[in-house]
Short mmCIF file of C-alpha atoms and ligand atoms in Angstrom, two decimals:
data_model
loop_
_atom_site.label_atom_id
_atom_site.label_comp_id
_atom_site.label_asym_id
_atom_site.label_seq_id
_atom_site.Cartn_x
_atom_site.Cartn_y
_atom_site.Cartn_z
CA UNK A 1 37.88 93.91 110.15
CA UNK A 2 34.51 92.52 109.08
CA UNK A 3 31.28 93.26 111.00
CA UNK A 4 30.35 89.97 113.15
CA UNK A 5 26.77 89.23 113.27
CA UNK A 6 25.37 88.40 116.60
CA UNK A 7 24.18 84.98 115.77
CA UNK A 8 27.96 83.91 115.60
CA UNK A 9 29.18 86.09 118.45
CA UNK A 10 26.71 84.56 120.81
CA UNK A 11 28.10 81.05 120.10
CA UNK A 12 31.71 82.00 120.63
CA UNK A 13 33.38 79.83 123.20
CA UNK A 14 36.23 82.34 123.97
CA UNK A 15 36.39 86.15 124.60
CA UNK A 16 37.42 88.19 121.67
CA UNK A 17 39.70 90.94 121.82
CA UNK A 18 38.31 93.03 118.75
CA UNK A 19 34.55 92.60 117.67
CA UNK A 20 32.68 94.95 115.56
CA UNK A 21 28.91 94.91 115.22
CA UNK A 22 25.91 96.90 113.72
CA UNK A 23 22.48 96.99 114.38
CA UNK A 24 19.40 98.66 115.96
CA UNK A 25 19.02 99.79 119.65
CA UNK A 26 16.13 97.56 121.26
CA UNK A 27 16.49 99.20 124.61
CA UNK A 28 19.05 101.44 126.71
CA UNK A 29 19.32 101.83 130.14
CA UNK A 30 21.68 104.40 131.87
CA UNK A 31 23.57 103.72 134.92
CA UNK A 32 25.73 106.24 137.00
CA UNK A 33 28.86 106.00 135.01
CA UNK A 34 27.97 103.78 132.23
CA UNK A 35 25.18 102.80 129.73
CA UNK A 36 23.73 99.31 128.65
CA UNK A 37 22.32 98.92 125.21
CA UNK A 38 20.61 96.03 123.80
CA UNK A 39 21.38 95.76 120.27
CA UNK A 40 19.76 93.51 117.55
CA UNK A 41 21.12 93.03 114.26
CA UNK A 42 18.34 90.81 112.80
CA UNK A 43 20.65 87.83 112.48
CA UNK A 44 19.01 86.08 115.42
CA UNK A 45 16.44 86.32 117.94
CA UNK A 46 18.96 87.29 120.72
CA UNK A 47 20.29 90.66 121.38
CA UNK A 48 23.89 91.48 122.29
CA UNK A 49 24.52 93.56 125.39
CA UNK A 50 26.78 96.34 124.99
CA UNK A 51 28.32 98.41 128.11
CA UNK A 52 29.33 101.85 127.19
CA UNK A 53 31.46 103.52 130.11
CA UNK A 54 31.25 107.32 130.29
CA UNK A 55 34.84 107.73 129.55
CA UNK A 56 34.23 107.09 125.75
CA UNK A 57 35.01 110.25 123.75
CA UNK A 58 31.56 110.71 122.47
CA UNK A 59 29.57 109.89 125.73
CA UNK A 60 27.27 112.87 125.10
CA UNK A 61 26.27 111.44 121.77
CA UNK A 62 25.70 108.04 123.14
CA UNK A 63 23.26 109.52 125.93
CA UNK A 64 21.04 110.69 123.08
CA UNK A 65 20.42 107.16 121.73
CA UNK A 66 17.04 105.80 122.18
CA UNK A 67 15.10 102.70 121.07
CA UNK A 68 15.24 102.09 117.03
CA UNK A 69 18.63 104.08 116.67
CA UNK A 70 21.42 102.31 114.42
CA UNK A 71 24.68 101.83 115.86
CA UNK A 72 28.28 100.36 114.85
CA UNK A 73 30.09 99.21 117.88
CA UNK A 74 33.65 98.27 118.31
CA UNK A 75 34.89 96.64 121.52
CA UNK A 76 35.72 93.45 123.43
CA UNK A 77 33.63 90.28 123.76
CA UNK A 78 33.75 89.40 127.56
CA UNK A 79 31.96 87.24 129.69
CA UNK A 80 28.74 88.93 131.07
CA UNK A 81 28.62 89.17 134.57
CA UNK A 82 24.96 89.88 134.80
CA UNK A 83 22.44 87.30 134.29
CA UNK A 84 20.55 86.44 131.11
CA UNK A 85 23.43 86.45 128.64
CA UNK A 86 26.71 84.70 128.51
CA UNK A 87 28.45 87.32 126.50
CA UNK A 88 28.50 91.22 126.29
CA UNK A 89 30.56 93.68 124.51
CA UNK A 90 32.68 96.60 126.46
CA UNK A 91 32.50 99.24 123.87
CA UNK A 92 35.71 100.98 122.76
CA UNK A 93 33.91 102.89 120.13
CA UNK A 94 30.08 103.60 119.51
CA UNK A 95 29.31 105.41 116.17
CA UNK A 96 25.78 106.70 115.86
CA UNK A 97 24.58 105.78 112.57
CA UNK A 98 21.41 107.56 112.94
CA UNK A 99 19.01 108.34 115.53
CA UNK A 100 15.31 107.33 116.05
CA UNK A 101 13.07 110.16 117.65
CA UNK A 102 10.57 109.12 120.09
CA UNK A 103 8.05 108.86 117.45
CA UNK A 104 9.31 105.55 116.75
CA UNK A 105 6.17 103.34 117.02
CA UNK A 106 8.04 100.00 118.52
CA UNK A 107 8.73 101.28 121.94
CA UNK A 108 9.27 98.54 124.64
CA UNK A 109 6.21 97.09 125.19
CA UNK A 110 3.83 94.41 123.60
CA UNK A 111 2.13 95.44 120.58
CA UNK A 112 -0.81 93.74 119.28
CA UNK A 113 -0.83 91.74 115.95
CA UNK A 114 -3.69 94.10 114.44
CA UNK A 115 -1.53 97.26 115.35
CA UNK A 116 1.82 95.56 113.89
CA UNK A 117 0.04 94.81 110.56
CA UNK A 118 -0.59 98.51 110.22
CA UNK A 119 2.89 99.20 110.40
CA UNK A 120 4.02 96.17 108.53
CA UNK A 121 7.23 97.87 107.36
CA UNK A 122 8.62 97.93 110.74
CA UNK A 123 7.21 95.00 112.32
CA UNK A 124 10.25 92.66 111.35
CA UNK A 125 12.09 94.70 113.83
CA UNK A 126 10.18 92.94 116.41
CA UNK A 127 11.26 89.82 118.25
CA UNK A 128 8.23 87.99 116.82
CA UNK A 129 8.09 88.87 113.45
CA UNK A 130 11.79 88.83 113.04
CA UNK A 131 11.50 85.34 114.06
CA UNK A 132 8.73 84.48 111.65
CA UNK A 133 10.74 85.88 108.61
CA UNK A 134 13.80 84.01 109.60
CA UNK A 135 11.93 81.03 109.58
CA UNK A 136 10.27 81.77 106.48
CA UNK A 137 13.63 82.05 104.79
CA UNK A 138 14.99 78.88 106.29
CA UNK A 139 11.86 76.95 105.35
CA UNK A 140 12.07 78.02 101.79
CA UNK A 141 15.62 76.37 101.58
CA UNK A 142 13.97 73.29 103.48
CA UNK A 143 11.89 73.04 100.54
CA UNK A 144 14.28 73.21 97.76
CA UNK A 145 16.48 70.89 99.98
CA UNK A 146 13.78 68.34 100.24
CA UNK A 147 13.01 67.98 96.55
CA UNK A 148 16.86 68.36 95.67
CA UNK A 149 17.53 65.31 97.90
CA UNK A 150 14.91 63.33 95.82
CA UNK A 151 16.15 64.23 92.34
CA UNK A 152 13.42 66.57 91.59
CA UNK A 153 13.94 69.46 89.08
CA UNK A 154 12.99 73.08 90.17
CA UNK A 155 10.49 74.36 87.38
CA UNK A 156 9.73 78.12 87.07
CA UNK A 157 6.20 78.16 85.53
CA UNK A 158 4.69 81.65 84.13
CA UNK A 159 3.10 84.12 86.54
CA UNK A 160 0.98 85.47 83.64
CA UNK A 161 -0.98 82.88 81.88
CA UNK A 162 -3.90 82.58 79.59
CA UNK A 163 -5.52 79.58 81.65
CA UNK A 164 -7.64 78.99 84.69
CA UNK A 165 -6.05 75.72 86.07
CA UNK A 166 -8.62 75.36 88.89
CA UNK A 167 -11.51 76.54 87.06
CA UNK A 168 -12.97 78.52 90.02
CA UNK A 169 -12.68 81.82 88.14
CA UNK A 170 -11.12 83.52 90.95
CA UNK A 171 -8.53 85.36 88.60
CA UNK A 172 -6.96 88.64 88.54
CA UNK A 173 -7.02 89.87 85.04
CA UNK A 174 -3.59 91.30 83.51
CA UNK A 175 -4.29 93.91 81.03
CA UNK A 176 -2.73 97.08 79.27
CA UNK A 177 -6.13 98.46 78.08
CA UNK A 178 -6.98 101.91 79.17
CA UNK A 179 -9.48 101.57 82.16
CA UNK A 180 -11.20 104.79 80.97
CA UNK A 181 -12.32 103.29 77.79
CA UNK A 182 -16.09 103.00 77.71
CA UNK A 183 -17.18 99.42 78.90
CA UNK A 184 -18.42 97.42 75.79
CA UNK A 185 -21.93 95.60 76.04
CA UNK A 186 -21.40 92.29 77.84
CA UNK A 187 -19.73 89.60 75.59
CA UNK A 188 -18.25 92.32 73.29
CA UNK A 189 -15.22 92.98 74.90
CA UNK A 190 -12.45 92.75 72.28
CA UNK A 191 -9.12 91.10 73.83
CA UNK A 192 -7.60 91.31 70.35
CA UNK A 193 -6.67 94.63 71.31
CA UNK A 194 -4.89 93.85 74.71
CA UNK A 195 -1.26 92.96 75.14
CA UNK A 196 -1.34 89.46 74.59
CA UNK A 197 -4.21 89.34 71.96
CA UNK A 198 -6.30 87.37 74.18
CA UNK A 199 -7.64 87.22 77.89
CA UNK A 200 -4.71 86.91 80.42
CA UNK A 201 -4.48 86.78 84.08
CA UNK A 202 -2.24 86.05 87.16
CA UNK A 203 -1.61 82.35 87.77
CA UNK A 204 -3.80 80.48 90.30
CA UNK A 205 -1.53 77.33 90.11
CA UNK A 206 1.62 76.40 87.92
CA UNK A 207 0.13 72.72 87.80
CA UNK A 208 -0.59 72.48 84.08
CA UNK A 209 2.58 73.73 83.09
CA UNK A 210 4.60 71.44 85.68
CA UNK A 211 2.68 68.56 84.26
CA UNK A 212 4.37 69.18 80.65
CA UNK A 213 7.63 69.13 82.56
CA UNK A 214 7.01 65.96 84.68
CA UNK A 215 6.35 64.36 81.26
CA UNK A 216 9.70 65.09 80.14
CA UNK A 217 12.02 65.50 83.51
CA UNK A 218 10.17 62.80 85.16
CA UNK A 219 9.85 64.44 88.84
CA UNK A 220 9.48 68.22 89.03
CA UNK A 221 8.64 71.03 91.51
CA UNK A 222 7.45 74.60 91.38
CA UNK A 223 7.60 77.12 94.26
CA UNK A 224 6.48 80.40 93.45
CA UNK A 225 3.53 83.06 94.03
CA UNK A 226 0.03 82.33 92.96
CA UNK A 227 -2.83 84.77 93.03
CA UNK A 228 -6.54 84.34 93.87
CA UNK A 229 -9.28 86.71 94.00
CA UNK A 230 -11.26 85.04 96.40
CA UNK A 231 -13.37 87.61 98.07
CA UNK A 232 -12.81 85.63 101.54
CA UNK A 233 -11.87 87.54 104.44
CA UNK A 234 -10.46 84.41 106.40
CA UNK A 235 -7.62 83.94 108.50
CA UNK A 236 -6.24 81.33 106.15
CA UNK A 237 -6.83 82.93 102.75
CA UNK A 238 -5.00 85.92 100.91
CA UNK A 239 -4.94 86.97 97.48
CA UNK A 240 -1.10 86.40 96.92
CA UNK A 241 0.39 83.38 98.29
CA UNK A 242 3.26 81.01 97.46
CA UNK A 243 2.85 77.40 96.58
CA UNK A 244 4.87 74.49 96.36
CA UNK A 245 3.78 72.01 93.44
CA UNK A 246 5.37 68.62 93.01
CA UNK A 247 4.51 66.72 89.90
CA UNK A 248 5.58 62.98 89.53
CA UNK A 249 5.42 61.14 86.07
CA UNK A 250 4.49 57.32 86.52
CA UNK A 251 2.80 58.01 89.96
CA UNK A 252 -0.57 57.26 91.29
CA UNK A 253 -2.66 58.72 94.00
CA UNK A 254 -0.86 56.45 96.57
CA UNK A 255 2.76 57.77 95.68
CA UNK A 256 1.17 61.11 95.88
CA UNK A 257 -0.26 60.72 99.32
CA UNK A 258 3.13 59.37 100.35
CA UNK A 259 4.97 62.28 98.91
CA UNK A 260 2.76 64.80 100.74
CA UNK A 261 3.08 63.15 104.08
CA UNK A 262 6.67 62.91 103.87
CA UNK A 263 7.11 66.53 102.73
CA UNK A 264 5.02 67.80 105.85
CA UNK A 265 7.03 65.82 108.15
CA UNK A 266 10.43 66.74 106.66
CA UNK A 267 9.51 70.64 106.91
CA UNK A 268 8.10 70.43 110.49
CA UNK A 269 11.77 68.52 111.37
CA UNK A 270 13.77 70.90 109.23
CA UNK A 271 12.16 73.91 111.24
CA UNK A 272 12.87 72.04 114.37
CA UNK A 273 16.31 71.23 113.61
CA UNK A 274 17.48 74.77 112.16
CA UNK A 275 15.18 77.33 113.86
CA UNK A 276 15.08 76.16 117.40
CA UNK A 277 15.93 79.61 118.87
CA UNK A 278 12.95 81.25 117.00
CA UNK A 279 10.59 78.42 117.46
CA UNK A 280 11.29 78.66 121.26
CA UNK A 281 9.52 82.06 121.15
CA UNK A 282 6.53 80.68 119.60
CA UNK A 283 6.24 77.73 121.82
CA UNK A 284 6.70 80.04 124.85
CA UNK A 285 4.41 82.92 123.81
CA UNK A 286 2.27 82.05 120.85
CA UNK A 287 1.09 78.50 121.34
CA UNK A 288 2.01 76.65 124.51
CA UNK A 289 1.09 73.45 122.55
CA UNK A 290 3.33 73.93 119.65
CA UNK A 291 6.14 71.35 120.11
CA UNK A 292 3.54 68.70 121.25
CA UNK A 293 1.30 69.27 118.42
CA UNK A 294 4.28 69.28 115.92
CA UNK A 295 6.14 65.98 117.48
CA UNK A 296 2.47 64.34 117.15
CA UNK A 297 2.41 65.19 113.45
CA UNK A 298 5.80 64.24 112.82
CA UNK A 299 5.44 60.77 114.75
CA UNK A 300 2.03 59.86 113.36
CA UNK A 301 0.95 58.00 110.55
CA UNK A 302 -1.50 60.19 108.46
CA UNK A 303 -5.08 58.72 108.45
CA UNK A 304 -6.50 58.08 104.99
CA UNK A 305 -10.10 58.55 104.73
CA UNK A 306 -12.37 58.30 101.52
CA UNK A 307 -14.41 61.63 101.26
CA UNK A 308 -17.66 59.62 101.91
CA UNK A 309 -16.55 57.98 105.03
CA UNK A 310 -15.70 61.58 106.07
CA UNK A 311 -18.99 62.80 105.48
CA UNK A 312 -20.64 59.97 107.60
CA UNK A 313 -18.30 60.91 110.43
CA UNK A 314 -19.27 64.21 110.24
CA UNK A 315 -22.94 63.46 109.96
CA UNK A 316 -22.97 61.34 113.10
CA UNK A 317 -20.66 64.11 115.03
CA UNK A 318 -22.41 65.54 117.84
CA UNK A 319 -21.40 69.35 116.89
CA UNK A 320 -23.57 71.88 115.12
CA UNK A 321 -21.69 73.21 112.27
CA UNK A 322 -22.45 76.32 110.55
CA UNK A 323 -22.44 74.74 106.92
CA UNK A 324 -24.56 71.76 106.13
CA UNK A 325 -22.81 68.25 105.49
CA UNK A 326 -23.95 66.29 102.87
CA UNK A 327 -22.61 63.96 100.10
CA UNK A 328 -21.43 66.00 97.08
CA UNK A 329 -20.89 69.38 99.05
CA UNK A 330 -17.37 70.61 99.59
CA UNK A 331 -15.79 70.29 103.24
CA UNK A 332 -15.68 73.49 105.11
CA UNK A 333 -12.78 74.48 107.13
CA UNK A 334 -14.88 73.90 110.46
CA UNK A 335 -15.40 70.28 109.22
CA UNK A 336 -11.92 69.42 108.31
CA UNK A 337 -10.88 71.12 111.44
CA UNK A 338 -13.16 68.76 113.41
CA UNK A 339 -11.90 65.78 111.55
CA UNK A 340 -8.39 66.34 112.08
CA UNK A 341 -8.52 68.04 115.68
CA UNK A 342 -11.38 66.33 117.53
CA UNK A 343 -12.00 63.06 115.75
CA UNK A 344 -8.54 61.63 114.84
CA UNK A 345 -6.48 64.00 116.81
CA UNK A 346 -3.87 63.74 113.90
CA UNK A 347 -3.24 64.67 110.25
CA UNK A 348 -5.87 62.96 107.65
CA UNK A 349 -5.79 62.57 103.84
CA UNK A 350 -9.30 62.89 102.68
CA UNK A 351 -9.31 61.26 99.18
CA UNK A 352 -11.70 60.08 96.21
CA UNK A 353 -14.01 63.14 96.22
CA UNK A 354 -17.09 63.46 94.13
CA UNK A 355 -16.03 64.60 90.68
CA UNK A 356 -18.76 67.29 90.64
CA UNK A 357 -16.69 69.45 93.19
CA UNK A 358 -13.23 69.09 91.79
CA UNK A 359 -11.53 70.53 88.73
CA UNK A 360 -11.41 68.98 85.21
CA UNK A 361 -8.03 67.49 85.33
CA UNK A 362 -8.46 65.09 87.96
CA UNK A 363 -8.40 61.43 87.07
CA UNK A 364 -11.88 59.70 86.97
CA UNK A 365 -12.35 56.47 89.05
CA UNK A 366 -14.02 53.45 87.75
CA UNK A 367 -16.71 54.35 89.85
CA UNK A 368 -17.18 57.39 87.40
CA UNK A 369 -18.80 59.41 90.22
CA UNK A 370 -15.63 60.28 92.06
CA UNK A 371 -12.08 61.29 91.17
CA UNK A 372 -8.39 60.53 92.52
CA UNK A 373 -8.25 63.59 94.58
CA UNK A 374 -6.41 64.02 97.73
CA UNK A 375 -6.40 66.94 100.54
CA UNK A 376 -4.18 66.73 103.41
CA UNK A 377 -5.61 68.20 106.50
CA UNK A 378 -3.60 69.04 109.78
CA UNK A 379 -4.47 70.07 113.27
CA UNK A 380 -4.97 73.94 113.45
CA UNK A 381 -4.85 74.84 110.01
CA UNK A 382 -7.32 72.40 108.02
CA UNK A 383 -6.12 71.92 104.45
CA UNK A 384 -2.58 72.35 103.77
CA UNK A 385 -2.44 70.22 100.81
CA UNK A 386 -4.53 69.74 97.84
CA UNK A 387 -3.86 67.51 94.98
CA UNK A 388 -4.70 64.45 92.70
CA UNK A 389 -3.69 62.08 90.31
CA UNK A 390 -4.41 63.59 86.54
CA UNK A 391 -6.54 62.23 83.98
CA UNK A 392 -4.05 60.80 81.55
CA UNK A 393 -6.67 59.33 79.29
CA UNK A 394 -7.31 61.78 76.20
CA UNK A 395 -10.89 60.87 75.73
CA UNK A 396 -11.83 61.05 79.54
CA UNK A 397 -10.26 64.23 79.53
CA UNK A 398 -11.79 65.70 76.68
CA UNK A 399 -15.17 64.60 78.25
CA UNK A 400 -14.10 66.31 81.58
CA UNK A 401 -13.54 69.63 79.84
CA UNK A 402 -16.71 69.59 77.91
CA UNK A 403 -18.61 69.10 81.25
CA UNK A 404 -16.47 71.86 82.79
CA UNK A 405 -17.21 74.04 79.67
CA UNK A 406 -13.78 74.62 78.91
CA UNK A 407 -12.44 75.45 75.24
CA UNK A 408 -10.58 72.25 73.67
CA UNK A 409 -8.81 74.90 71.42
CA UNK A 410 -7.14 77.13 74.18
CA UNK A 411 -6.05 73.97 75.87
CA UNK A 412 -4.65 72.11 72.72
CA UNK A 413 -1.14 72.12 74.28
CA UNK A 414 -2.39 70.05 77.34
CA UNK A 415 -4.27 67.91 75.39
CA UNK A 416 -1.20 67.23 73.23
CA UNK A 417 0.38 65.78 76.22
CA UNK A 418 -2.16 63.07 76.51
CA UNK A 419 -1.68 62.45 72.88
CA UNK A 420 1.96 61.79 72.68
CA UNK A 421 3.27 59.31 75.28
CA UNK A 422 0.91 59.81 77.92
CA UNK A 423 1.46 58.35 81.38
CA UNK A 424 -0.08 58.17 84.75
CA UNK A 425 1.05 61.24 86.80
CA UNK A 426 0.25 63.03 90.20
CA UNK A 427 0.86 65.95 91.98
CA UNK A 428 -0.34 68.43 94.78
CA UNK A 429 0.18 71.95 95.87
CA UNK A 430 1.26 72.78 99.40
CA UNK A 431 0.58 76.44 100.80
CA UNK A 432 3.58 77.61 101.88
CA UNK A 433 2.04 80.09 104.14
CA UNK A 434 -0.19 77.56 105.76
CA UNK A 435 2.91 75.37 106.40
CA UNK A 436 4.46 78.67 108.27
CA UNK A 437 1.29 78.85 110.24
CA UNK A 438 1.63 75.22 111.32
CA UNK A 439 5.43 75.46 112.40
CA UNK A 440 4.94 78.79 114.19
CA UNK A 441 1.47 78.46 115.71
CA UNK A 442 0.63 81.99 114.14
CA UNK A 443 -3.16 81.83 113.66
CA UNK A 444 -3.41 84.66 111.16
CA UNK A 445 -1.99 83.84 107.62
CA UNK A 446 -1.52 87.64 107.25
CA UNK A 447 1.30 87.51 109.92
CA UNK A 448 3.47 85.10 108.18
CA UNK A 449 3.75 87.20 105.14
CA UNK A 450 5.98 90.34 104.62
CA UNK A 451 3.27 92.37 103.12
CA UNK A 452 -0.11 90.36 102.88
CA UNK A 453 -2.58 91.17 100.08
CA UNK A 454 -6.30 90.73 101.02
CA UNK A 455 -9.71 92.09 99.94
CA UNK A 456 -9.45 95.97 100.01
CA UNK A 457 -5.59 95.96 101.22
CA UNK A 458 -2.84 96.48 99.26
CA UNK A 459 -0.67 98.85 101.52
CA UNK A 460 3.20 98.85 101.39
O1 LIG B 501 -5.99 72.86 96.80
P1 LIG B 501 -5.61 73.94 95.75
O2 LIG B 501 -6.45 75.12 95.11
O3 LIG B 501 -4.82 73.10 94.55
C1 LIG B 501 -4.23 73.59 93.30
O4 LIG B 501 -4.18 74.66 93.25
C2 LIG B 501 -3.79 72.38 92.60
N1 LIG B 501 -3.56 72.97 91.14
C3 LIG B 501 -2.43 72.02 93.27
C4 LIG B 501 -1.86 70.96 92.47
O5 LIG B 501 -2.20 69.97 92.44
N2 LIG B 501 -0.57 71.20 91.73
O6 LIG B 501 -4.43 74.75 96.47
C5 LIG B 501 -3.39 74.11 96.91
C6 LIG B 501 -2.93 74.53 98.44
C7 LIG B 501 -4.08 74.60 99.51
O7 LIG B 501 -4.18 73.27 100.10
C8 LIG B 501 -3.70 75.72 100.59
O8 LIG B 501 -2.94 75.16 101.28
C9 LIG B 501 -2.95 76.56 99.60
O9 LIG B 501 -2.75 76.08 98.29
N3 LIG B 501 -4.07 77.81 99.29
C10 LIG B 501 -4.11 78.95 99.64
N4 LIG B 501 -3.28 79.47 100.79
C11 LIG B 501 -3.38 80.77 101.10
N5 LIG B 501 -4.39 81.43 100.53
C12 LIG B 501 -5.14 80.96 99.72
N6 LIG B 501 -6.16 81.74 99.06
C13 LIG B 501 -5.12 79.65 99.06
N7 LIG B 501 -5.69 78.92 98.42
C14 LIG B 501 -5.14 77.54 98.56
MG1 LIG B 502 -7.85 72.71 97.85
#
């Protein structure tokens, strides 16, 4: 007989003579002649209640069971007489796979997110984090489903690379050189002796590679880890995160905005359709406004606002911001959140940013001052998507690279794509963790990542 997952058992529409479940004890309560055990096997939020009668052979061993122990239970699935659950198991056999001494940190009480972060190896055994990571799993499938339904091809772009797509210099260097070597004078470091014979780093974005494939396969996307050595300790930034990057040939900025809006709505709807039990936990205990917020996003037309209008609105706002607002400065998270949460109360797509604050690859607009960039901002998160139409004109791209101080030699392959059969194309990046924060209401990005990496923290 195969073990049955609790998620399937609780959906049963009839009693079952023989069931076999395996899982971990959440709580145990002893009555006069029997014990109640709440067993969780991780397959869903719900526990299955097990009734163990004292007549069972190894009742002495059963008595030693405490929270955290691992069990295999055989028995009968019967309708529960107690409230709170439809089914329970009357055990005929309880095998204690292992016990957990009372030093097990997850005893029955509410633990703070901060404490649980310090035991990130055990936190998926709690209701909340079990739910987070089941949703994370489902939602990754939702991402692939979205693109597959639309004929996009999945491209795996390199994690180790020699280029800096965003040009922000937040790179993690990859090297096999001995760190105890004396540091050479500035500028004299010889990467010729390094593994790749040149400087290399962990990717900050798969975009440049994805563009090459869009210009061959049409519509493509990447979905993989990206790395940024941003030394900012915020609740929305981590050093290692997953990004979804679609790239579309023959597509302009408007098409790009449409795809971004559709993707956000699809992923929210997907989570509602496939993770309702887990989402209920977040709607009850994490963010009471979760469902109205998500319904609002799914049902609204995202507002499209040129950057300069956004700056106007912010300058007129009767709010004091910590960071200055001026045409030509990047919008900070407080500005973005004001626009989407307070001013328009729905998602916004800000577009046509000044070229001076955006990377070299974005398409220069006819005004020669702005580029065809777009960021999608959503309530509670701020920026969830950043993208653009790409500069497909070789001469303009070369000029932008010169201004950015990039070497045309090292980007020869990227320039080739503009030399041979270049076409208008567009794409964007969506932060997967920010999407997870949105659908769960979790406010710290560290709490939607199994083992988060932030400045000064690489435990687990
Ligand atoms: O806006 P970004 O930097 O855009 C790019 O990297 C483009 N090359 C993408 C493209 O056009 N193909 O990053 C895209 C998204 C952001 O909107 C945000 O959701 C997320 O990635 N992101 C981060 N998430 C967590 N931690 C960080 N440090 C992040 N930096 C960006
Ligand atoms: Mg961005």
